[in-house]
Coordinates of C-alpha atoms in Angstrom, one line a residue:
M1 CA -10.2 28.5 -4.9
P2 CA -13.7 26.9 -5.5
L3 CA -13.8 23.1 -6.0
N4 CA -15.0 21.9 -9.3
R5 CA -17.8 19.6 -8.1
R6 CA -19.3 17.1 -10.3
T7 CA -22.7 15.5 -9.7
F8 CA -22.6 11.7 -9.7
L9 CA -25.4 10.2 -11.9
G10 CA -27.1 6.9 -12.1
R11 CA -24.7 4.3 -10.7
S12 CA -25.0 2.1 -7.6
A13 CA -22.5 -0.1 -6.1
V14 CA -22.2 -3.8 -6.9
A15 CA -23.8 -5.2 -3.8
G16 CA -23.2 -8.3 -1.8
A17 CA -21.9 -11.3 -3.6
G18 CA -23.3 -10.3 -7.0
V19 CA -21.8 -11.2 -10.3
A20 CA -21.5 -8.7 -13.2
L21 CA -21.7 -10.2 -16.6
A22 CA -20.4 -7.9 -19.3
G23 CA -21.9 -8.3 -22.7
G24 CA -20.6 -7.1 -26.0
V25 CA -16.9 -7.5 -25.3
G26 CA -16.0 -8.8 -28.8
A27 CA -12.9 -9.8 -30.8
G28 CA -11.4 -8.2 -33.8
P29 CA -9.9 -10.4 -36.5
A30 CA -6.3 -10.0 -35.1
A31 CA -7.3 -11.8 -31.9
A32 CA -8.4 -15.0 -33.5
S33 CA -6.6 -17.6 -35.6
E34 CA -7.2 -21.1 -36.8
S35 CA -4.7 -23.9 -37.3
R36 CA -4.9 -27.7 -37.9
G37 CA -5.7 -29.3 -34.6
H38 CA -4.9 -32.7 -33.2
G39 CA -4.7 -34.7 -36.5
H40 CA -8.4 -34.6 -37.1
G41 CA -8.0 -32.5 -40.2
R42 CA -10.3 -29.7 -38.8
P43 CA -8.7 -26.4 -37.9
A44 CA -8.6 -25.7 -34.1
K45 CA -10.4 -22.6 -33.0
R46 CA -8.0 -20.2 -31.2
Y47 CA -8.3 -16.8 -29.6
S48 CA -5.9 -14.4 -27.9
F49 CA -6.6 -11.6 -25.4
T50 CA -4.7 -9.4 -22.9
V51 CA -5.5 -8.6 -19.3
M52 CA -3.8 -5.4 -18.1
G53 CA -3.1 -4.8 -14.4
T54 CA -2.1 -2.1 -12.1
T55 CA -1.7 -2.2 -8.3
D56 CA -0.8 0.0 -5.3
L57 CA -1.8 3.2 -7.1
H58 CA -2.0 5.0 -3.7
G59 CA -3.8 8.1 -4.9
N60 CA -1.5 8.9 -7.8
V61 CA -3.2 10.5 -10.8
F62 CA -0.6 13.0 -11.9
N63 CA 3.2 12.5 -12.3
W64 CA 3.5 14.8 -9.3
D65 CA 4.9 14.7 -5.8
Y66 CA 2.7 16.7 -3.5
F67 CA 5.2 16.5 -0.7
T68 CA 7.9 18.3 -2.8
D69 CA 5.4 20.1 -4.9
K70 CA 7.2 19.2 -8.1
E71 CA 7.2 16.5 -10.8
F72 CA 7.9 13.1 -9.4
D73 CA 11.3 11.7 -10.0
D74 CA 13.6 9.1 -8.4
K75 CA 17.1 7.7 -9.1
A76 CA 15.7 5.4 -11.8
H77 CA 13.7 8.2 -13.3
N78 CA 10.4 6.4 -12.8
D79 CA 7.2 8.2 -13.4
V80 CA 3.9 7.8 -11.5
G81 CA 0.2 8.2 -12.0
L82 CA -2.9 7.1 -13.8
A83 CA -2.5 9.7 -16.5
K84 CA 0.6 7.8 -17.6
I85 CA -1.1 4.4 -17.2
S86 CA -4.0 5.7 -19.4
T87 CA -1.6 6.4 -22.3
L88 CA -0.2 2.8 -22.0
V89 CA -3.7 1.3 -21.8
D90 CA -4.7 3.1 -24.9
Q91 CA -1.7 1.9 -26.8
I92 CA -2.4 -1.7 -25.9
R93 CA -6.1 -1.4 -26.7
E94 CA -5.1 0.1 -30.1
D95 CA -2.6 -2.7 -30.7
R96 CA -4.7 -5.7 -29.5
G97 CA -8.2 -4.3 -30.2
R98 CA -10.1 -2.8 -27.3
R99 CA -12.6 -5.7 -27.3
N100 CA -9.7 -8.2 -26.7
T101 CA -8.5 -6.5 -23.5
L102 CA -9.5 -6.2 -19.9
L103 CA -8.1 -3.8 -17.2
I104 CA -8.0 -4.7 -13.5
D105 CA -6.3 -3.5 -10.3
A106 CA -5.0 -5.2 -7.2
G107 CA -5.7 -2.6 -4.6
D108 CA -4.5 0.3 -2.4
T109 CA -6.2 3.0 -4.4
I110 CA -7.5 5.7 -2.2
Q111 CA -4.7 6.5 0.2
G112 CA -1.1 7.7 -0.2
T113 CA -1.0 11.2 -1.7
Q114 CA -2.2 14.5 -0.5
L115 CA -4.7 14.4 -3.5
S116 CA -6.4 11.3 -2.0
Y117 CA -6.1 12.6 1.6
Y118 CA -7.8 15.9 0.6
Y119 CA -10.9 14.2 -0.8
A120 CA -11.1 11.9 2.3
K121 CA -10.6 14.5 5.0
I122 CA -10.5 18.1 3.8
D123 CA -13.2 18.1 1.2
P124 CA -14.6 14.6 1.8
I125 CA -16.5 12.6 -0.8
T126 CA -18.8 11.6 2.0
A127 CA -20.1 15.2 2.5
K128 CA -23.6 16.1 1.3
R129 CA -23.2 17.0 -2.4
G130 CA -19.5 16.2 -2.0
P131 CA -17.1 15.7 -4.8
V132 CA -16.4 12.5 -6.8
H133 CA -13.1 11.0 -5.8
P134 CA -10.3 11.8 -8.2
M135 CA -9.3 8.1 -8.4
A136 CA -12.9 7.1 -9.2
Q137 CA -13.0 9.8 -11.9
A138 CA -9.7 8.7 -13.5
M139 CA -10.3 5.0 -13.3
N140 CA -13.9 5.4 -14.8
K141 CA -12.5 7.5 -17.6
I142 CA -9.7 4.9 -18.4
G143 CA -12.3 2.1 -18.2
Y144 CA -11.3 -0.3 -15.5
D145 CA -13.2 -3.6 -15.4
A146 CA -12.5 -4.5 -11.7
A147 CA -10.4 -3.6 -8.8
A148 CA -9.5 -5.7 -5.7
L149 CA -9.7 -4.1 -2.3
G150 CA -6.3 -3.2 -0.7
N151 CA -5.7 -2.8 3.0
H152 CA -5.3 1.0 2.7
E153 CA -8.8 1.2 1.3
F154 CA -10.0 0.9 5.0
N155 CA -7.7 3.7 6.4
Y156 CA -10.4 6.4 6.2
G157 CA -13.2 4.2 7.5
I158 CA -15.9 2.1 5.8
P159 CA -18.2 5.1 4.9
V160 CA -15.5 6.7 2.7
L161 CA -14.8 3.3 1.1
R162 CA -18.5 2.7 0.5
K163 CA -18.8 6.1 -1.1
F164 CA -15.8 5.5 -3.3
E165 CA -17.3 2.1 -4.3
E166 CA -20.6 3.9 -5.2
Q167 CA -18.7 6.4 -7.4
C168 CA -16.8 3.7 -9.3
D169 CA -18.3 2.3 -12.6
F170 CA -16.6 -1.1 -11.9
P171 CA -16.9 -3.5 -8.9
L172 CA -14.5 -3.5 -5.9
L173 CA -13.8 -7.1 -5.3
G174 CA -13.0 -8.8 -1.9
A175 CA -14.0 -12.5 -1.6
N176 CA -12.3 -12.6 1.8
A177 CA -13.7 -9.3 3.2
L178 CA -16.7 -10.7 5.1
D179 CA -19.4 -9.2 7.2
A180 CA -18.6 -10.0 10.8
K181 CA -22.1 -11.1 11.7
T182 CA -23.2 -13.1 8.6
L183 CA -19.8 -14.1 7.4
R184 CA -21.1 -13.4 3.9
P185 CA -18.9 -11.3 1.4
A186 CA -19.3 -7.6 2.2
F187 CA -18.2 -6.8 -1.3
A188 CA -18.5 -8.6 -4.7
P189 CA -16.2 -11.6 -4.6
Y190 CA -15.7 -11.8 -8.3
V191 CA -16.7 -10.5 -11.7
I192 CA -17.2 -12.5 -14.9
K193 CA -16.4 -10.8 -18.2
R194 CA -17.2 -12.3 -21.6
M195 CA -14.7 -11.9 -24.4
R196 CA -16.6 -12.4 -27.7
T197 CA -14.6 -14.4 -30.3
P198 CA -15.2 -14.8 -34.1
H199 CA -16.0 -18.5 -33.4
G200 CA -19.4 -17.8 -31.9
R201 CA -18.3 -19.0 -28.4
D202 CA -17.5 -16.4 -25.8
V203 CA -14.5 -16.8 -23.5
R204 CA -15.7 -16.3 -20.0
V205 CA -13.0 -14.7 -17.9
A206 CA -13.5 -14.7 -14.1
V207 CA -11.6 -12.2 -11.9
L208 CA -11.6 -13.2 -8.2
G209 CA -10.6 -10.4 -5.8
L210 CA -8.7 -11.2 -2.6
T211 CA -7.5 -8.6 0.0
N212 CA -5.1 -8.7 2.9
P213 CA -6.0 -10.4 6.2
G214 CA -3.7 -7.7 8.0
I215 CA -6.7 -5.3 7.7
A216 CA -8.1 -6.9 10.9
I217 CA -5.0 -5.7 12.7
W218 CA -3.9 -2.5 10.9
D219 CA -7.4 -1.0 10.7
K220 CA -9.0 -2.6 13.8
A221 CA -10.5 0.7 14.8
N222 CA -12.4 0.9 11.5
V223 CA -13.3 -2.7 10.9
G224 CA -13.4 -4.3 14.4
G225 CA -16.9 -6.0 14.9
K226 CA -17.9 -5.1 11.4
M227 CA -15.8 -7.2 9.0
V228 CA -13.4 -10.2 9.2
F229 CA -10.7 -11.1 6.7
P230 CA -9.9 -14.9 6.5
G231 CA -6.9 -16.2 4.6
L232 CA -6.4 -15.9 0.9
E233 CA -5.7 -19.6 0.3
E234 CA -8.9 -20.6 2.2
Q235 CA -11.2 -18.3 0.3
A236 CA -9.5 -18.9 -3.1
A237 CA -10.1 -22.7 -2.5
K238 CA -13.8 -21.9 -1.9
W239 CA -14.4 -19.6 -4.8
V240 CA -12.2 -21.0 -7.7
P241 CA -14.2 -24.3 -8.0
K242 CA -17.4 -22.3 -7.9
L243 CA -16.2 -20.1 -10.8
R244 CA -15.2 -23.1 -12.8
S245 CA -18.6 -24.7 -12.2
M246 CA -20.3 -21.5 -13.3
G247 CA -18.5 -21.9 -16.6
A248 CA -15.4 -19.7 -16.2
D249 CA -12.9 -20.7 -19.0
V250 CA -10.2 -18.5 -17.4
V251 CA -9.7 -17.6 -13.8
I252 CA -7.6 -14.7 -12.8
V253 CA -6.9 -13.7 -9.2
S254 CA -6.4 -10.1 -8.3
A255 CA -4.7 -10.4 -4.9
H256 CA -3.7 -7.5 -2.6
S257 CA -1.0 -9.8 -1.2
G258 CA 2.7 -10.2 -2.0
S259 CA 4.2 -13.4 -3.4
S260 CA 6.8 -14.2 -0.7
G261 CA 4.8 -16.2 1.8
T262 CA 5.9 -14.0 4.7
S263 CA 4.1 -11.8 7.2
S264 CA 5.0 -8.5 8.9
Y265 CA 2.8 -9.2 11.9
G266 CA 4.2 -12.6 12.9
D267 CA 1.8 -15.0 14.6
Q268 CA -0.8 -12.5 15.6
L269 CA -3.2 -13.8 12.9
P270 CA -3.2 -17.3 11.6
Y271 CA -3.1 -16.0 8.0
V272 CA -0.2 -15.2 5.8
E273 CA 0.2 -11.6 4.7
N274 CA 2.0 -12.2 1.4
A275 CA 0.1 -15.3 0.2
A276 CA -0.2 -14.9 -3.6
G277 CA 2.5 -17.6 -4.2
L278 CA 0.8 -19.9 -1.8
V279 CA -2.5 -19.4 -3.5
A280 CA -1.0 -20.4 -6.8
E281 CA 0.7 -23.4 -5.3
Q282 CA -2.3 -24.8 -3.2
V283 CA -5.4 -23.9 -5.1
P284 CA -6.0 -25.7 -8.5
G285 CA -7.8 -24.0 -11.4
I286 CA -6.1 -20.6 -11.4
D287 CA -4.5 -19.4 -14.6
A288 CA -2.8 -16.1 -13.5
I289 CA -2.5 -13.9 -10.4
L290 CA -2.1 -10.1 -10.4
V291 CA 0.0 -9.5 -7.3
G292 CA -0.2 -6.4 -5.1
H293 CA 0.8 -5.0 -1.6
A294 CA 4.5 -5.7 -1.6
H295 CA 5.6 -2.7 -3.8
S296 CA 7.9 -5.0 -5.7
E297 CA 8.3 -5.4 -9.5
I298 CA 7.8 -8.9 -10.7
P299 CA 7.3 -9.0 -14.5
E300 CA 6.7 -12.7 -14.8
Y301 CA 7.0 -15.4 -12.2
F302 CA 5.7 -19.0 -12.5
V303 CA 4.5 -21.2 -9.6
T304 CA 3.7 -24.8 -10.0
N305 CA 0.4 -25.9 -8.5
K306 CA 1.1 -28.9 -6.2
E307 CA -2.1 -30.7 -7.1
T308 CA -2.2 -30.4 -10.8
G309 CA 1.4 -29.7 -11.7
K310 CA 0.2 -26.8 -13.8
Q311 CA 2.2 -23.5 -14.1
V312 CA 0.5 -20.4 -12.7
V313 CA 1.8 -17.1 -13.9
L314 CA 2.2 -14.2 -11.4
S315 CA 3.0 -10.6 -12.1
E316 CA 3.3 -7.5 -9.9
P317 CA 3.6 -4.1 -11.6
L318 CA 5.6 -1.5 -9.6
K319 CA 3.6 0.7 -7.3
W320 CA 2.0 4.2 -7.9
G321 CA 1.3 3.5 -11.6
Q322 CA 5.1 3.1 -12.5
R323 CA 4.4 -0.1 -14.4
L324 CA 1.5 -1.8 -16.2
T325 CA 1.3 -5.6 -16.2
L326 CA 0.2 -7.4 -19.4
F327 CA -1.1 -11.0 -19.1
D328 CA -1.2 -12.3 -22.7
F329 CA -3.6 -15.3 -23.1
D330 CA -3.9 -17.8 -25.9
V331 CA -6.9 -20.1 -25.7
V332 CA -7.9 -23.0 -27.8
W333 CA -11.4 -24.7 -28.2
E334 CA -11.2 -28.3 -27.0
K335 CA -14.0 -30.8 -26.1
G336 CA -16.7 -28.1 -26.0
R337 CA -14.8 -25.5 -24.0
W338 CA -12.0 -22.9 -24.1
V339 CA -8.7 -24.1 -22.6
V340 CA -5.7 -21.9 -21.8
E341 CA -3.0 -23.0 -24.2
R342 CA -0.4 -20.4 -23.1
V343 CA -0.2 -17.4 -20.8
G344 CA 2.8 -15.1 -20.2
A345 CA 3.3 -11.8 -18.4
S346 CA 5.4 -8.7 -18.9
V347 CA 5.4 -5.1 -17.7
L348 CA 5.5 -1.8 -19.4
N349 CA 7.2 1.3 -17.9
S350 CA 5.1 4.4 -17.6
N351 CA 8.2 6.6 -18.0
T352 CA 8.1 5.8 -21.8
V353 CA 5.0 7.7 -22.5
E354 CA 3.4 11.1 -21.9
E355 CA 0.5 11.7 -19.6
D356 CA -3.0 11.4 -21.2
P357 CA -4.4 14.9 -21.6
R358 CA -7.9 13.5 -21.1
I359 CA -7.0 12.6 -17.5
T360 CA -4.9 15.6 -16.6
S361 CA -7.7 18.0 -18.0
L362 CA -10.4 16.0 -16.2
L363 CA -8.8 16.5 -12.8
G364 CA -6.9 19.8 -13.3
D365 CA -9.1 21.7 -10.9
E366 CA -8.7 19.1 -8.2
H367 CA -5.0 19.1 -8.7
R368 CA -4.7 22.9 -8.4
E369 CA -7.0 22.8 -5.3
V370 CA -4.6 20.4 -3.5
V371 CA -1.4 22.2 -4.6
A372 CA -2.8 25.3 -3.0
Y373 CA -3.7 23.4 0.2
V374 CA -0.2 21.8 0.6
N375 CA 1.5 25.2 0.1
Q376 CA -0.2 26.9 3.1
V377 CA 2.4 28.3 5.5
I378 CA 2.0 27.0 9.1
G379 CA 5.1 28.5 10.7
T380 CA 8.8 29.1 10.4
S381 CA 12.0 27.1 11.2
V382 CA 15.2 28.5 12.6
S383 CA 17.3 26.1 10.6
A384 CA 17.0 23.5 7.9
M385 CA 16.5 19.8 8.9
S386 CA 16.6 16.7 6.8
T387 CA 16.2 12.9 6.9
V388 CA 19.2 12.3 4.5
D389 CA 21.3 10.8 7.3
A390 CA 18.5 9.7 9.6
P391 CA 18.8 5.9 8.9
W392 CA 22.2 5.9 10.7
K393 CA 22.3 9.1 12.8
D394 CA 20.1 10.7 15.4
E395 CA 18.8 13.6 13.4
P396 CA 16.7 16.6 14.8
V397 CA 13.9 16.1 12.2
I398 CA 13.2 12.7 13.7
D399 CA 13.4 14.2 17.2
L400 CA 10.7 16.6 16.0
I401 CA 8.3 13.8 15.5
N402 CA 9.2 12.3 18.9
V403 CA 8.8 15.6 20.8
V404 CA 5.4 16.2 19.2
Q405 CA 4.3 12.7 20.1
A406 CA 5.7 12.7 23.7
E407 CA 4.1 16.1 24.4
T408 CA 0.8 15.1 23.1
V409 CA 0.7 12.0 25.2
K410 CA 1.9 13.8 28.3
A411 CA -0.9 16.3 27.9
A412 CA -3.5 13.5 27.4
L413 CA -2.5 11.6 30.5
A414 CA -2.0 14.7 32.7
G415 CA -3.9 14.4 36.0
G416 CA -4.5 10.7 35.5
E417 CA -3.2 7.4 37.0
Y418 CA -0.2 7.4 34.7
A419 CA 0.7 11.0 34.7
A420 CA 3.9 10.5 36.8
L421 CA 5.5 7.9 34.5
P422 CA 8.1 9.0 32.0
V423 CA 7.0 9.2 28.4
L424 CA 9.1 7.7 25.6
S425 CA 8.4 7.9 21.9
Q426 CA 9.1 5.9 18.8
A427 CA 9.6 7.2 15.3
A428 CA 10.9 5.9 12.0
C429 CA 12.4 7.5 8.9
F430 CA 9.7 7.2 6.4
S431 CA 11.4 9.0 3.6
R432 CA 15.1 9.7 3.1
T433 CA 14.2 12.9 1.1
A434 CA 11.9 14.7 3.7
A435 CA 13.1 18.1 4.8
I436 CA 12.0 21.0 6.9
P437 CA 13.5 24.2 5.3
A438 CA 15.0 27.2 7.1
G439 CA 12.4 29.9 7.0
E440 CA 8.7 29.3 6.0
V441 CA 7.3 25.8 6.8
T442 CA 4.3 24.6 4.8
I443 CA 1.8 21.8 5.2
K444 CA 3.6 19.9 2.5
D445 CA 6.9 20.1 4.5
A446 CA 5.3 18.6 7.6
A447 CA 3.2 16.1 5.6
G448 CA 6.4 14.9 3.8
L449 CA 7.9 14.1 7.1
Y450 CA 4.9 11.8 8.0
P451 CA 3.4 10.5 4.7
F452 CA 1.3 7.8 6.4
E453 CA -2.2 8.3 8.0
N454 CA -1.0 6.7 11.3
T455 CA -2.6 7.8 14.5
L456 CA -1.1 8.0 18.0
E457 CA -1.5 5.7 21.0
A458 CA 0.1 5.4 24.5
R459 CA 1.0 1.8 25.7
L460 CA 2.6 0.7 29.0
L461 CA 6.0 -1.0 28.7
T462 CA 8.6 -2.2 31.1
G463 CA 12.3 -1.6 30.8
A464 CA 13.0 -5.2 29.8
Q465 CA 10.3 -4.9 27.1
L466 CA 11.8 -1.7 25.8
K467 CA 15.2 -3.4 25.6
D468 CA 13.6 -6.2 23.5
Y469 CA 11.9 -3.7 21.3
L470 CA 15.2 -1.9 20.5
E471 CA 17.1 -5.2 19.9
Y472 CA 14.4 -6.1 17.4
S473 CA 14.6 -2.8 15.7
A474 CA 18.5 -3.0 15.5
R475 CA 18.2 -6.0 13.2
Y476 CA 17.9 -3.3 10.5
Y477 CA 21.7 -2.9 10.4
V478 CA 24.1 -5.2 8.5
R479 CA 26.6 -6.7 10.9
T480 CA 29.9 -4.8 10.3
A481 CA 33.1 -5.8 12.0
A482 CA 35.1 -3.3 14.0
G483 CA 37.7 -1.7 11.8
A484 CA 36.0 -2.7 8.6
P485 CA 35.1 0.1 6.2
V486 CA 31.6 1.5 6.6
D487 CA 29.6 2.1 3.4
T488 CA 26.2 3.7 4.3
S489 CA 24.7 2.3 1.1
K490 CA 25.2 -1.2 2.4
L491 CA 24.8 -0.6 6.2
T492 CA 21.1 -0.6 6.5
N493 CA 18.0 -2.7 5.4
A494 CA 19.5 -6.0 6.4
E495 CA 17.2 -8.9 5.6
G496 CA 15.2 -6.5 3.3
I497 CA 13.9 -4.6 6.4
P498 CA 12.4 -1.3 5.1
D499 CA 13.2 2.0 6.6
Y500 CA 9.8 2.3 8.1
N501 CA 10.4 -0.8 10.1
Y502 CA 13.4 0.7 11.9
D503 CA 12.4 2.6 15.0
V504 CA 14.4 4.9 17.2
V505 CA 13.2 5.7 20.7
S506 CA 13.6 9.1 22.4
G507 CA 13.6 9.7 26.2
V508 CA 16.3 7.1 26.8
T509 CA 19.9 6.9 25.6
Y510 CA 21.5 3.9 24.1
E511 CA 24.2 2.6 21.6
I512 CA 23.7 0.1 18.8
D513 CA 26.8 -2.0 18.3
V514 CA 26.7 -3.1 14.7
A515 CA 29.7 -5.4 15.1
K516 CA 27.6 -7.6 17.5
P517 CA 25.2 -10.2 16.4
V518 CA 21.4 -9.6 16.2
G519 CA 19.8 -9.7 19.7
S520 CA 22.8 -8.3 21.6
R521 CA 23.4 -4.9 20.0
I522 CA 21.8 -2.5 22.5
V523 CA 24.6 -1.2 24.8
G524 CA 24.3 1.2 27.7
L525 CA 20.5 1.6 27.7
S526 CA 20.0 4.5 30.2
F527 CA 17.2 6.8 31.5
E528 CA 18.2 10.1 33.1
G529 CA 21.8 8.9 33.3
A530 CA 21.2 5.6 35.1
P531 CA 20.9 2.1 33.6
V532 CA 17.3 1.3 32.7
D533 CA 15.7 -1.0 35.4
P534 CA 14.1 -4.0 33.7
A535 CA 11.1 -3.6 36.0
A536 CA 10.7 0.1 35.4
R537 CA 7.5 1.2 33.8
F538 CA 7.3 3.6 30.9
V539 CA 4.6 5.2 28.9
F540 CA 5.3 4.5 25.2
A541 CA 4.0 7.0 22.5
V542 CA 3.6 4.8 19.5
N543 CA 1.8 4.9 16.1
N544 CA -1.3 2.7 15.6
Y545 CA 0.4 0.6 12.9
R546 CA 3.2 -0.5 15.3
A547 CA 0.7 -0.8 18.2
S548 CA -1.5 -3.1 16.1
G549 CA 1.4 -5.4 15.2
G550 CA 2.7 -3.8 12.0
G551 CA 6.4 -4.8 11.6
N552 CA 5.9 -7.6 14.2
F553 CA 7.8 -5.7 16.9
P554 CA 7.6 -7.4 20.3
H555 CA 5.4 -6.6 23.4
V556 CA 3.6 -3.4 22.1
P557 CA 0.5 -5.1 20.6
G558 CA -0.2 -6.9 23.9
A559 CA 0.8 -4.0 26.1
K560 CA -1.9 -2.1 28.1
Q561 CA -3.4 0.8 26.0
L562 CA -3.5 3.9 28.2
W563 CA -4.8 6.3 25.5
A564 CA -5.5 6.5 21.8
N565 CA -6.3 9.4 19.4
S566 CA -8.1 9.3 16.0
D567 CA -6.2 12.3 14.6
E568 CA -3.4 11.6 12.2
I569 CA 0.1 12.1 13.7
R570 CA 0.8 14.3 10.6
N571 CA -2.0 16.6 11.6
T572 CA -0.7 16.7 15.2
I573 CA 2.7 17.8 13.9
I574 CA 1.1 20.4 11.7
G575 CA -1.0 21.7 14.6
W576 CA 2.1 21.8 16.9
V577 CA 4.1 23.8 14.4
E578 CA 1.1 26.3 14.0
A579 CA 0.8 26.6 17.7
K580 CA 4.6 27.2 18.2
G581 CA 4.9 29.6 15.3
T582 CA 8.6 29.0 15.3
V583 CA 10.4 25.6 15.2
D584 CA 13.8 25.8 16.9
P585 CA 15.8 22.5 16.9
A586 CA 17.9 23.8 19.8
E587 CA 14.8 23.4 22.0
F588 CA 14.3 19.6 21.3
A589 CA 17.1 18.1 19.4
S590 CA 19.5 15.7 21.3
V591 CA 21.7 12.8 20.4
D592 CA 20.0 9.9 22.2
W593 CA 21.4 7.0 20.3
R594 CA 24.4 6.3 18.1
L595 CA 26.0 3.5 16.2
T596 CA 29.2 2.0 17.7
R597 CA 31.6 -0.9 17.2
D598 CA 33.3 -2.0 20.4
G599 CA 32.4 1.3 22.0
V600 CA 33.9 3.4 19.2
P601 CA 31.3 5.6 17.4
V602 CA 30.8 4.7 13.7
F603 CA 30.1 8.4 12.8

């Protein structure tokens, strides 16, 4: 099926630390009002406008799940995609007046679906006369004003990101994405938009973009030596006063950073991963923050700035285009400038509208191309495998990931210094709905098992370090007393730990006693039938996210790297299935771990 290629005309990226000043953004009568002001007998000049926001779109244009090859659905019947967002945006522009609205995003745009993967890797936008990225096409058509950089923007390397930036009709903002040599912004830090009011005085709205310091760890292979990512609070404190001194009446931060003040990589960097709340609290002069990264839904959340006592409104719309945030601003003319009188936030649900046919028709060819790609048959499976019970049972489908990783690492180390050491492997249940069917296995089946673009590494661990690693992983379970009823819906995700931060390890056997406190749950850790020697050395097959500190697991980030590969684990699994031809769980599946209470199996 030939790709519908479109030539890109006449736009270059916003370079360096430049500012875009948008003229001609005007107000309709509905956006302005006058009322008696401050007892002077003269009416106060007032104006209202709306800033719409999305975040963590992760390559979703259509309300479609490429891993299941059907319309997206979840338990809450959410819908996804920019085609739905476009309809909501049109409704708000119609209601408020297009000239009284802005549309921004808080990052993680070009990674996450097979649609975005295809145009980074299979038919890359970086190729000579390559296609225009579907996310750029859709966001240009909808009319975005700015987007902050997310950490996943860097997953495919800087050249893909730069090409995407070039294809966008709006700036990609990253005030804390700095060139490693000059320490100057590598992307535009901000944009200033003018909202034209009926009062002859424009409201100047500054949007400051901040991204996640974790990029330095998670995408070290792509950014090491090229870019550095200082903390959000530090860079906001530098830029917000500058924006105010340049005449910004309203300052909005688009931050690819959650609001909780926590980090998943512990003390490896001196910066907070989820710093949006801290920015609001510590940096005066901010009116609103569009929050991203955490995949949470926060319609409206107020943080008091410690210095000024002023309330800053935060909002995070749910990921993948499931929600659209609305920041509604009322400003009043006081002492020769516009002052924010009131700002509130709310979210709209994209499942309340139909997809915008302008967007679905624009990208119909690309969508069909990717559907054809994911449905390619790569082999067969003797029996069906599923992740439904994988969070609490050792399931063959997770063993499949581990056997592929272990075999790949063994082959890579063969004949070398570490060839004689036993190879262990870690894997997580990324999705509770992934399945390998009996019969034909397609790319989408294998890709659904491993939805992230992680690559594979080999690190050197001791038996004692392995025990620590497993104890840390076992925090995932809610402590459940022996004899107490077990409800699987309440057994996992203790302390909010996501499924992808619970690792199982193959190549050893062990029990997890969920009746015991955190830190003393791993029982009977054995290798080849004998207790693991704390001094024993193991090769550990591990994904690059974990190896670089993602999830803050102990020992691995500092462990000696024996080997690393640039190919996605997902592609390694696809290649393994193709080479085998037939997948037979009887050849690799084994029960290496189980949940117990006082030695009695839970299941």
